[in-house]
Coordinates of C-alpha atoms in Angstrom, one line a residue:
X1 CA 32.4 -8.3 -6.8
X2 CA 29.3 -7.8 -9.3
X3 CA 25.5 -7.9 -7.5
X4 CA 22.9 -10.0 -10.0
X5 CA 19.5 -9.6 -9.1
X6 CA 20.3 -8.5 -5.9
X7 CA 22.9 -11.5 -4.9
X8 CA 27.0 -11.3 -5.1
X9 CA 28.8 -13.2 -7.9
X10 CA 32.4 -13.7 -8.9
X11 CA 33.7 -12.0 -11.7
X12 CA 34.7 -14.5 -14.5
X13 CA 37.6 -12.8 -15.2
X14 CA 38.7 -8.6 -13.8
X15 CA 41.5 -8.2 -16.6
X16 CA 41.1 -6.5 -20.0
X17 CA 39.6 -9.9 -22.1
X18 CA 42.9 -10.0 -24.6
X19 CA 42.3 -9.5 -28.5
X20 CA 40.9 -13.1 -30.1
X21 CA 40.2 -14.3 -26.5
X22 CA 36.9 -15.8 -25.9
X23 CA 35.0 -14.6 -22.9
X24 CA 32.4 -16.8 -21.3
X25 CA 29.8 -14.1 -20.3
X26 CA 29.0 -15.6 -15.9
X27 CA 24.3 -16.1 -16.7
X28 CA 23.0 -16.3 -13.8
X29 CA 19.7 -17.3 -13.0
X30 CA 17.3 -15.2 -11.2
X31 CA 16.1 -17.4 -8.2
X32 CA 12.4 -16.9 -7.7
X33 CA 11.4 -15.0 -4.7
X34 CA 10.0 -16.7 -1.3
X35 CA 6.2 -15.2 -0.8
X36 CA 5.1 -13.6 1.5
X37 CA 1.8 -15.0 3.9
X38 CA 0.6 -18.2 5.0
X39 CA -0.8 -21.5 4.5
X40 CA -3.8 -23.3 4.0
X41 CA -3.3 -25.3 6.7
X42 CA -2.1 -21.8 8.9
X43 CA -5.1 -20.2 7.5
X44 CA -7.4 -22.2 9.1
X45 CA -6.0 -22.6 12.6
X46 CA -6.0 -18.3 12.5
X47 CA -10.2 -19.2 12.0
X48 CA -10.3 -22.2 14.9
X49 CA -8.3 -20.2 16.6
X50 CA -11.3 -17.1 17.0
X51 CA -13.8 -19.4 17.8
X52 CA -13.3 -23.0 19.5
X53 CA -12.2 -22.7 21.9
X54 CA -15.5 -20.4 23.3
X55 CA -17.4 -23.2 22.1
X56 CA -15.7 -25.4 23.9
X57 CA -17.0 -23.9 27.8
X58 CA -20.3 -23.3 26.1
X59 CA -21.2 -24.9 23.8
X60 CA -22.2 -28.7 26.2
X61 CA -24.9 -26.4 28.2
X62 CA -26.7 -25.7 24.7
X63 CA -27.4 -29.7 24.2
X64 CA -28.5 -29.5 27.5
X65 CA -30.9 -27.4 26.6
X66 CA -32.0 -27.9 24.0
X67 CA -31.3 -31.1 23.4
X68 CA -28.0 -33.2 22.2
X69 CA -30.1 -34.7 19.0
X70 CA -31.7 -32.0 18.4
X71 CA -29.3 -29.7 18.6
X72 CA -26.3 -31.7 16.7
X73 CA -28.8 -31.7 13.5
X74 CA -29.9 -28.4 14.5
X75 CA -26.2 -27.6 14.7
X76 CA -25.3 -30.1 10.8
X77 CA -28.0 -27.7 9.2
X78 CA -26.3 -24.5 10.5
X79 CA -22.4 -25.8 9.7
X80 CA -24.2 -26.7 6.1
X81 CA -25.3 -22.6 6.0
X82 CA -22.1 -21.7 7.2
X83 CA -20.3 -23.6 4.7
X84 CA -22.6 -21.4 1.8
X85 CA -21.6 -18.3 3.3
X86 CA -18.2 -18.5 3.3
X87 CA -19.1 -19.4 -0.9
X88 CA -21.7 -16.3 -0.6
X89 CA -18.7 -14.0 0.8
X90 CA -16.2 -15.0 -1.5
X91 CA -18.5 -15.7 -4.3
X92 CA -19.2 -12.0 -3.8
X93 CA -15.1 -10.8 -3.3
X94 CA -14.9 -12.0 -6.8
X95 CA -17.7 -9.8 -8.4
X96 CA -17.3 -6.6 -6.7
X97 CA -13.0 -7.0 -5.8
X98 CA -13.6 -5.8 -2.2
X99 CA -10.5 -7.0 0.2
X100 CA -12.8 -7.0 3.1
X101 CA -16.2 -6.5 5.3
X102 CA -15.9 -3.1 5.8
X103 CA -15.0 -2.2 2.8
X104 CA -18.2 -4.6 1.1
X105 CA -20.2 -3.0 3.3
X106 CA -19.2 0.9 1.6
X107 CA -19.2 -0.5 -1.7
X108 CA -22.6 -2.4 -1.5
X109 CA -24.5 -0.4 1.4
X110 CA -23.1 3.0 1.3
X111 CA -20.7 5.7 3.4
X112 CA -23.3 4.4 6.2
X113 CA -22.4 0.4 7.0
X114 CA -18.7 1.6 7.9
X115 CA -19.5 2.1 11.5
X116 CA -23.0 -0.6 11.2
X117 CA -20.6 -3.6 10.3
X118 CA -18.4 -2.7 11.7
X119 CA -20.0 -1.7 14.9
X120 CA -21.4 -5.8 14.4
X121 CA -18.2 -7.5 13.6
X122 CA -16.4 -5.5 16.9
X123 CA -19.4 -7.2 19.0
X124 CA -18.6 -10.6 18.2
X125 CA -15.1 -10.5 17.9
X126 CA -14.3 -8.9 20.9
X127 CA -17.0 -10.4 23.5
X128 CA -15.2 -13.1 23.0
X129 CA -12.2 -12.2 24.8
X130 CA -14.6 -11.1 28.2
X131 CA -15.4 -15.3 27.7
X132 CA -12.3 -16.2 28.2
X133 CA -11.1 -13.3 31.5
X134 CA -14.3 -14.4 32.8
X135 CA -13.5 -18.0 32.5
X136 CA -9.5 -17.1 32.4
X137 CA -10.8 -15.4 36.0
X138 CA -12.7 -19.0 37.5
X139 CA -10.3 -21.3 37.0
X140 CA -7.6 -19.0 38.2
X141 CA -9.7 -18.9 40.9
X142 CA -9.7 -22.1 41.5
X143 CA -6.2 -23.3 40.9
X144 CA -4.4 -21.1 43.6
X145 CA -7.5 -22.0 46.3
X146 CA -5.6 -25.5 45.7
X147 CA -2.8 -24.2 46.2
X148 CA -3.7 -21.5 48.9
X149 CA -7.1 -22.5 51.0
X150 CA -6.1 -19.6 53.4
X151 CA -5.6 -16.9 50.6
X152 CA -7.0 -13.3 50.6
X153 CA -10.2 -12.6 49.1
X154 CA -7.8 -9.4 46.2
X155 CA -5.8 -12.3 45.3
X156 CA -8.9 -15.3 43.9
X157 CA -10.4 -11.8 42.3
X158 CA -11.2 -10.8 40.1
X159 CA -9.0 -7.1 39.3
X160 CA -6.1 -9.9 40.2
X161 CA -6.8 -11.8 37.6
X162 CA -8.2 -10.8 35.0
X163 CA -5.5 -7.6 35.5
X164 CA -2.2 -9.8 36.1
X165 CA -3.2 -11.9 32.0
X166 CA -4.0 -8.6 30.5
X167 CA -0.4 -7.0 31.8
X168 CA 1.3 -10.1 30.2
X169 CA -1.1 -9.3 27.3
X170 CA -0.3 -5.8 26.5
X171 CA 2.4 -6.7 23.7
X172 CA 0.4 -9.5 22.2
X173 CA -2.9 -7.5 21.4
X174 CA -0.4 -4.4 20.4
X175 CA 0.4 -6.0 17.4
X176 CA -0.3 -4.4 14.2
X177 CA -0.1 -7.3 12.1
X178 CA -2.2 -10.8 12.3
X179 CA 0.6 -12.9 10.7
X180 CA 2.6 -12.4 13.7
X181 CA 0.0 -14.4 15.8
X182 CA 0.6 -17.3 13.0
X183 CA 1.8 -19.4 15.3
X184 CA -0.8 -19.5 18.2
X185 CA -2.9 -20.9 15.8
X186 CA -1.6 -23.3 15.5
X187 CA -0.6 -24.5 19.2
X188 CA -3.9 -23.4 20.7
X189 CA -5.6 -26.3 17.9
X190 CA -2.5 -28.5 19.4
X191 CA -4.1 -27.8 23.4
X192 CA -7.7 -27.9 22.3
X193 CA -7.4 -31.8 21.0
X194 CA -5.2 -32.5 24.8
X195 CA -7.8 -30.9 26.4
X196 CA -10.6 -32.8 24.9
X197 CA -8.1 -36.3 25.0
X198 CA -7.6 -35.8 28.8
X199 CA -11.7 -35.0 28.3
X200 CA -11.9 -38.3 27.9
X201 CA -9.3 -40.0 29.9
X202 CA -10.5 -38.2 32.7
X203 CA -14.1 -39.5 32.0
X204 CA -13.0 -42.8 32.1
X205 CA -10.7 -43.1 34.6
X206 CA -12.7 -41.4 36.6
X207 CA -15.8 -43.8 36.3
X208 CA -18.2 -41.1 37.0
X209 CA -21.7 -41.6 37.7
X210 CA -23.8 -38.7 38.2
X211 CA -27.3 -38.4 40.5
X212 CA -29.3 -37.4 37.4
X213 CA -28.4 -38.3 34.3
X214 CA -28.8 -36.2 31.5
X215 CA -31.7 -37.1 28.1
X216 CA -30.0 -37.0 25.1
X217 CA -33.4 -37.3 22.9
X218 CA -36.0 -34.4 25.6
X219 CA -36.6 -31.9 23.6
X220 CA -38.3 -28.6 25.1
X221 CA -39.0 -25.7 22.5
X222 CA -39.8 -22.1 25.2
X223 CA -38.4 -19.9 26.2
X224 CA -33.8 -21.1 26.7
X225 CA -35.3 -22.9 23.4
X226 CA -34.6 -20.2 21.7
X227 CA -33.1 -18.4 24.3
X228 CA -29.6 -20.7 23.5
X229 CA -30.3 -21.1 20.2
X230 CA -27.5 -18.0 19.7
X231 CA -24.8 -19.9 21.4
X232 CA -24.1 -21.9 18.5
X233 CA -24.3 -19.3 16.0
X234 CA -21.4 -18.1 17.9
X235 CA -19.8 -20.9 18.1
X236 CA -19.7 -21.3 14.4
X237 CA -18.7 -17.6 13.5
X238 CA -15.7 -17.4 11.7
X239 CA -16.6 -15.1 8.4
X240 CA -15.6 -12.4 11.4
X241 CA -13.0 -13.3 10.9
X242 CA -12.1 -14.6 6.9
X243 CA -11.5 -11.9 4.9
X244 CA -8.2 -10.8 7.6
X245 CA -6.5 -14.3 7.4
X246 CA -7.5 -14.4 4.1
X247 CA -5.1 -11.3 3.2
X248 CA -3.0 -12.8 5.6
X249 CA -3.1 -16.3 2.7
X250 CA 0.1 -15.7 0.2
X251 CA -2.0 -17.6 -2.2
X252 CA -5.1 -15.9 -2.5
X253 CA -7.0 -18.0 -4.4
X254 CA -10.9 -18.3 -3.9
X255 CA -10.4 -22.6 -3.3
X256 CA -7.9 -21.8 -0.8
X257 CA -10.4 -19.8 1.2
X258 CA -13.0 -21.6 0.8
X259 CA -10.6 -25.1 1.2
X260 CA -9.8 -23.0 4.8
X261 CA -12.7 -21.6 6.3
X262 CA -14.9 -25.2 6.1
X263 CA -12.6 -26.9 7.2
X264 CA -12.0 -25.3 9.7
X265 CA -16.2 -25.5 9.9
X266 CA -16.2 -29.5 10.3
X267 CA -13.6 -29.3 12.7
X268 CA -16.6 -27.1 14.8
X269 CA -18.6 -29.9 14.5
X270 CA -15.6 -32.6 15.4
X271 CA -15.4 -30.6 18.4
X272 CA -18.4 -30.1 19.3
X273 CA -19.9 -33.0 18.7
X274 CA -17.6 -35.4 20.9
X275 CA -16.6 -32.4 24.1
X276 CA -21.2 -32.5 24.9
X277 CA -20.7 -36.2 24.6
X278 CA -18.6 -36.6 27.8
X279 CA -19.8 -34.2 29.8
X280 CA -23.0 -35.8 29.9
X281 CA -20.7 -38.7 31.0
X282 CA -18.7 -36.5 33.2
X283 CA -22.2 -34.2 34.7
X284 CA -25.4 -35.1 33.3
X285 CA -28.4 -32.5 33.6
X286 CA -25.1 -30.2 36.1
X287 CA -23.1 -29.0 33.4
X288 CA -22.8 -25.4 33.4
X289 CA -22.8 -23.0 31.4
X290 CA -19.3 -23.0 31.4
X291 CA -18.2 -26.1 31.9
X292 CA -15.2 -25.8 33.5
X293 CA -16.7 -24.4 37.0
X294 CA -17.9 -28.0 37.0
X295 CA -14.0 -28.4 37.0
X296 CA -12.8 -26.3 40.0
X297 CA -13.5 -27.3 43.0
X298 CA -11.9 -31.1 42.0
X299 CA -9.1 -31.6 43.1
X300 CA -7.3 -34.8 41.6
X301 CA -4.9 -34.2 39.3
X302 CA -6.5 -34.8 36.2
X303 CA -9.3 -31.9 36.7
X304 CA -6.2 -29.3 37.5
X305 CA -4.2 -30.3 34.8
X306 CA -7.2 -29.1 33.0
X307 CA -8.0 -26.6 33.9
X308 CA -3.7 -25.2 33.8
X309 CA -4.5 -26.4 30.1
X310 CA -7.9 -24.5 29.6
X311 CA -5.9 -21.8 31.3
X312 CA -3.2 -21.7 28.5
X313 CA -5.8 -22.2 25.9
X314 CA -8.2 -18.7 27.2
X315 CA -4.6 -16.7 26.8
X316 CA -3.9 -17.7 22.8
X317 CA -7.0 -17.2 22.0
X318 CA -7.4 -13.9 23.4
X319 CA -4.5 -11.8 21.6
X320 CA -6.2 -13.3 18.0
X321 CA -9.9 -12.1 18.6
X322 CA -8.9 -9.5 20.0
X323 CA -7.2 -7.8 16.8
X324 CA -10.7 -8.7 14.3
X325 CA -12.5 -6.8 16.9
X326 CA -9.7 -3.8 17.7
X327 CA -9.0 -3.7 13.8
X328 CA -13.1 -3.0 13.4
X329 CA -12.7 0.2 16.1
X330 CA -9.5 2.0 14.5
X331 CA -11.3 1.8 11.0
X332 CA -14.7 3.4 12.8
X333 CA -12.6 5.9 14.5
X334 CA -10.3 6.1 11.3
X335 CA -13.1 7.0 9.2
X336 CA -15.3 9.6 11.7
X337 CA -11.7 11.5 12.5
X338 CA -10.0 12.0 8.0
X339 CA -13.1 9.8 6.0
X340 CA -9.7 7.9 4.9
X341 CA -12.7 4.9 3.5
X342 CA -15.3 6.9 2.5
X343 CA -11.8 8.8 0.6
X344 CA -10.5 5.4 -0.8
X345 CA -14.3 5.1 -1.9
X346 CA -14.6 8.3 -3.7
X347 CA -10.7 8.2 -5.1
X348 CA -11.9 4.0 -7.2
X349 CA -14.3 6.0 -8.3
X350 CA -12.6 9.0 -9.7
X351 CA -9.4 6.3 -11.3
X352 CA -11.8 4.2 -12.5
X353 CA -13.9 6.7 -15.4
X354 CA -10.6 7.7 -15.9
X355 CA -9.6 4.7 -16.7
X356 CA -12.9 4.3 -19.3
X357 CA -11.6 7.7 -20.7
X358 CA -8.0 6.2 -21.7
X359 CA -9.5 2.5 -23.2
X360 CA -11.8 4.5 -25.3
X361 CA -9.3 6.8 -26.6
X362 CA -7.0 4.3 -27.0
X363 CA -9.8 1.6 -28.7
X364 CA -10.1 5.4 -31.3
X365 CA -6.1 5.5 -31.8
X366 CA -6.5 1.5 -32.9
X367 CA -9.0 1.9 -35.3
X368 CA -6.7 4.5 -37.0
X369 CA -3.4 2.3 -37.3
X370 CA -6.2 -0.5 -37.9
X371 CA -7.7 1.0 -41.6
X372 CA -3.9 2.3 -42.2
X373 CA -2.8 -1.4 -42.0
X374 CA -6.0 -1.9 -44.1
X375 CA -4.7 0.0 -46.7
X376 CA -0.8 -0.7 -47.3
X377 CA -2.7 -4.9 -47.5
X378 CA -4.7 -3.1 -50.4
X379 CA -1.6 -1.6 -51.9
X380 CA 0.1 -4.5 -51.8
X381 CA -2.6 -6.1 -53.7
X382 CA -2.7 -4.2 -56.1
X383 CA 0.7 -2.6 -56.4
X384 CA 0.0 -0.6 -60.4
X385 CA -2.9 2.0 -57.5
X386 CA -0.4 2.2 -54.9
X387 CA 2.3 3.9 -58.1
X388 CA 0.2 5.8 -59.4
X389 CA -0.3 7.3 -56.3
X390 CA 3.0 7.1 -54.8
X391 CA 4.0 9.4 -58.1
X392 CA 1.3 11.3 -57.3
X393 CA 2.6 11.8 -53.5
X394 CA 5.9 13.1 -55.0
X395 CA 4.4 15.9 -56.8
X396 CA 3.2 17.2 -53.2
X397 CA 6.3 16.7 -51.9
X398 CA 8.3 18.9 -54.9
X399 CA 5.2 21.7 -55.3
X400 CA 5.3 21.6 -51.0
X401 CA 8.6 21.3 -50.0
X402 CA 9.5 24.2 -48.4
X403 CA 7.1 22.8 -45.2
X404 CA 9.0 20.0 -44.8
X405 CA 7.0 17.2 -42.8
X406 CA 6.4 13.7 -42.1
X407 CA 4.0 13.0 -45.5
X408 CA 7.5 14.2 -47.0
X409 CA 9.3 11.0 -46.9
X410 CA 10.8 9.6 -50.7
X411 CA 8.7 7.2 -51.6
X412 CA 11.6 5.1 -51.4
X413 CA 11.6 5.1 -47.0
X414 CA 8.2 4.9 -47.2
X415 CA 8.3 1.7 -49.9
X416 CA 11.6 0.4 -47.0
X417 CA 8.5 1.0 -44.2
X418 CA 5.9 -1.0 -46.2
X419 CA 8.9 -3.5 -46.3
X420 CA 9.9 -3.5 -42.4
X421 CA 5.7 -4.0 -41.7
X422 CA 5.4 -6.6 -44.3
X423 CA 7.7 -9.2 -42.5
X424 CA 6.5 -8.1 -39.4
X425 CA 3.7 -9.0 -40.5
X426 CA 4.9 -12.5 -41.4
X427 CA 6.4 -12.9 -38.8
X428 CA 3.3 -13.0 -36.8
X429 CA 0.3 -11.2 -35.5
X430 CA 0.1 -7.6 -35.8
X431 CA 1.2 -5.4 -33.0
X432 CA -1.8 -3.5 -33.1
X433 CA -4.1 -6.1 -33.5
X434 CA -2.3 -8.0 -30.5
X435 CA -2.9 -4.4 -28.3
X436 CA -6.5 -4.3 -30.1
X437 CA -7.1 -8.0 -28.6
X438 CA -5.6 -7.5 -25.3
X439 CA -7.8 -4.1 -24.7
X440 CA -11.0 -5.7 -26.1
X441 CA -10.4 -8.7 -23.7
X442 CA -10.4 -6.8 -20.2
X443 CA -14.1 -5.1 -19.1
X444 CA -15.3 -2.0 -17.3
X445 CA -16.6 -4.2 -14.3
X446 CA -16.0 -4.6 -11.4
X447 CA -11.9 -6.8 -12.2
X448 CA -10.8 -3.4 -13.8
X449 CA -11.4 -1.2 -10.1
X450 CA -8.7 0.2 -7.9
X451 CA -8.2 -1.9 -5.4
X452 CA -9.3 -0.5 -1.2
X453 CA -6.2 -0.8 1.5
X454 CA -8.2 -2.7 4.3
X455 CA -5.3 -1.5 6.3
X456 CA -5.9 2.6 5.8
X457 CA -6.4 2.7 9.6
X458 CA -2.3 2.3 10.3
X459 CA -1.9 5.4 8.8
X460 CA -3.7 6.7 11.6
X461 CA -0.6 8.8 13.7
X462 CA 0.6 5.6 16.1
X463 CA 0.2 7.6 19.5
X464 CA -4.1 7.6 18.4
X465 CA -3.1 4.1 17.6
X466 CA -1.5 2.8 21.2
X467 CA -4.3 5.0 22.3
X468 CA -7.1 3.0 21.2
X469 CA -6.3 -0.2 21.1
X470 CA -5.1 0.2 24.5
X471 CA -8.6 1.8 25.2
X472 CA -10.5 -0.7 24.0
X473 CA -8.5 -3.5 26.5
X474 CA -9.1 -2.0 29.0
X475 CA -13.3 -2.4 28.0
X476 CA -12.9 -5.6 27.5
X477 CA -10.9 -6.0 30.8
X478 CA -13.4 -3.9 32.7
X479 CA -17.3 -5.7 31.3
X480 CA -15.8 -9.2 32.2
X481 CA -14.9 -8.1 36.1
X482 CA -18.3 -6.4 35.9
X483 CA -20.8 -8.6 34.0
X484 CA -19.0 -12.3 34.7
X485 CA -21.5 -14.7 33.2
X486 CA -21.3 -16.2 29.8
X487 CA -24.2 -17.3 29.0
X488 CA -25.7 -12.9 28.2
X489 CA -22.7 -12.6 26.1
X490 CA -23.0 -15.7 24.2
X491 CA -25.9 -15.1 23.6
X492 CA -25.9 -11.5 22.6
X493 CA -23.6 -12.3 20.6
X494 CA -24.9 -15.1 18.5
X495 CA -28.4 -13.5 18.3
X496 CA -27.7 -10.0 17.5
X497 CA -24.1 -10.2 15.6
X498 CA -23.8 -13.3 14.8
X499 CA -26.7 -13.6 12.7
X500 CA -26.0 -10.7 10.9
X501 CA -22.6 -11.6 9.3
X502 CA -23.4 -15.1 8.7
X503 CA -26.5 -14.9 7.4
X504 CA -28.2 -12.4 6.6
X505 CA -24.4 -10.2 5.0
X506 CA -23.6 -12.7 3.1
X507 CA -26.6 -12.7 1.8
X508 CA -27.5 -9.3 1.0
X509 CA -23.9 -8.8 -0.1
X510 CA -25.3 -11.7 -2.8
X511 CA -28.7 -10.2 -4.1
X512 CA -27.2 -6.1 -4.8
X513 CA -23.7 -7.4 -5.8
X514 CA -25.2 -9.3 -8.8
X515 CA -27.9 -6.3 -9.4
X516 CA -25.2 -3.5 -9.7
X517 CA -23.1 -5.4 -11.8
X518 CA -25.4 -7.3 -13.7
X519 CA -24.1 -10.2 -12.7
X520 CA -25.8 -12.3 -15.4
X521 CA -27.4 -15.3 -13.4
X522 CA -27.3 -17.9 -16.6
X523 CA -27.4 -20.6 -15.2
X524 CA -29.3 -23.0 -12.8
X525 CA -26.9 -23.2 -9.6
X526 CA -26.6 -19.5 -10.4
X527 CA -30.7 -18.6 -9.5
X528 CA -30.5 -21.1 -6.9
X529 CA -27.6 -18.7 -5.4
X530 CA -29.6 -15.9 -5.7
X531 CA -32.6 -17.8 -4.1
X532 CA -30.9 -18.9 -1.4
X533 CA -29.1 -15.5 -1.4
X534 CA -32.2 -13.8 -0.4
X535 CA -33.5 -17.1 1.5
X536 CA -30.0 -16.0 4.6
X537 CA -31.6 -12.1 4.0
X538 CA -34.9 -12.6 5.4
X539 CA -33.7 -15.6 8.1
X540 CA -30.7 -13.9 8.6
X541 CA -32.9 -9.9 9.8
X542 CA -35.4 -12.0 11.8
X543 CA -33.1 -14.6 13.4
X544 CA -31.6 -11.0 14.8
X545 CA -34.6 -9.9 16.3
X546 CA -37.0 -12.5 17.4
X547 CA -33.8 -14.2 18.7
X548 CA -31.9 -11.0 20.9
X549 CA -36.5 -10.9 22.2
X550 CA -36.0 -14.9 23.0
X551 CA -32.3 -13.9 24.9
X552 CA -33.8 -10.9 27.2
X553 CA -36.7 -12.7 27.8
X554 CA -34.3 -15.3 29.3
X555 CA -32.2 -13.8 31.2
X556 CA -33.3 -10.6 31.9

């Protein structure tokens, strides 16, 4: 057996060929290598897995406080803003060739942004596992009491249910690659669809008649109104997960990223439109901040099934969301201890400078080759002058015969070389010209920069990786036990992290990258995008301040 291109192939004739015998060679066509990564559909599932379940829990109460009609109008506008926000991020990626949110921050904001940007992403991502732990604990307590109404306080406490869930999920949260969780997103979306469908069936068969129905058109502008807006922002914040999911794509193109991101946004939009209507039909104005609390205590079969389904949804959600939050905190630690990401930025600048010097030298060499080529062309057109030059060169060679060099070749040899070059010109374009066109087609712009390694933190010692990961997970579990109010987390996440990561961050990134790379705004769409980016920047920073004040006033 012989191996060709990594595959075993039987030899046609193991004996030596007889003289005169024609041997037919075995031609094995190389098989295309299977590319690692996920498709657009699985990328969409990964994005949905980070937020959709948490939105189902909190969105109905936000609709009640703001008013269903008003909330839907705001959500439509915000969904469109989210689409443009994703385009801004992927467009900035094209300009800068940076593959992650933290790397964009370092490149555009400076070294200090490693801590600022990653802290906001950590707040956005790690807040949702806390919410799911709280929901899990409340539902688990209700189910335990349904099984055994005399269960002790310890068995129904969050200390038991949350720690039990944490131990079960420990293996998933320490994984180093998110693509290993790709099937979780697929099953997650299926379970959420089943949950919404069964909730609708529960509405039909239970014949509800809530004592106080909800007025879908009523809206009151007060502190509570503004305090609930961050719930909507947090429920649509797919941007922190965009680069992580995008990095797992098999074909990493801007269009594929937009397809996944926009599909996730409008899938969430449809879910958040239908779920509040069902909740209002079942419970009216008594819809709680945690929708699952309305189901607890109902001993009928379908509410119990719904609670069990959401327990599974919570279990599938937590490792996907936690992975991204864990990743950015590990980046902060790696930068603080080894300076790995800022060093990457310095090394890239040095490599770019060396590359520019190399190109400059190559262009000078190309110019010399072109002059020689042009001289040969002129000699072809003026054979008399060339004959005079050759005779003069022969005389010089005879005088300087004792110091042979490359220039002392016989005229016949040089003539053969010129003939060869002329034959090459007849066959196709001059290779020197081809090389020049290839080099001139490359710009010294952002596309030439060496790519950073967003997974540099994985090079830290495994002891620190696992210690920090388990410590972060332990803090998340502890906060879910101690705090216990999902409304507070929705408000802080949406007002702080959501406003910057979804609105202010993409807008400011686009503005800085346009100026830093001298991107020409020579079309009306480019000019409009630049203006909208400024609006996003101002609106995002204003929202961070104003909405946080509203959340604090409403909850404390």
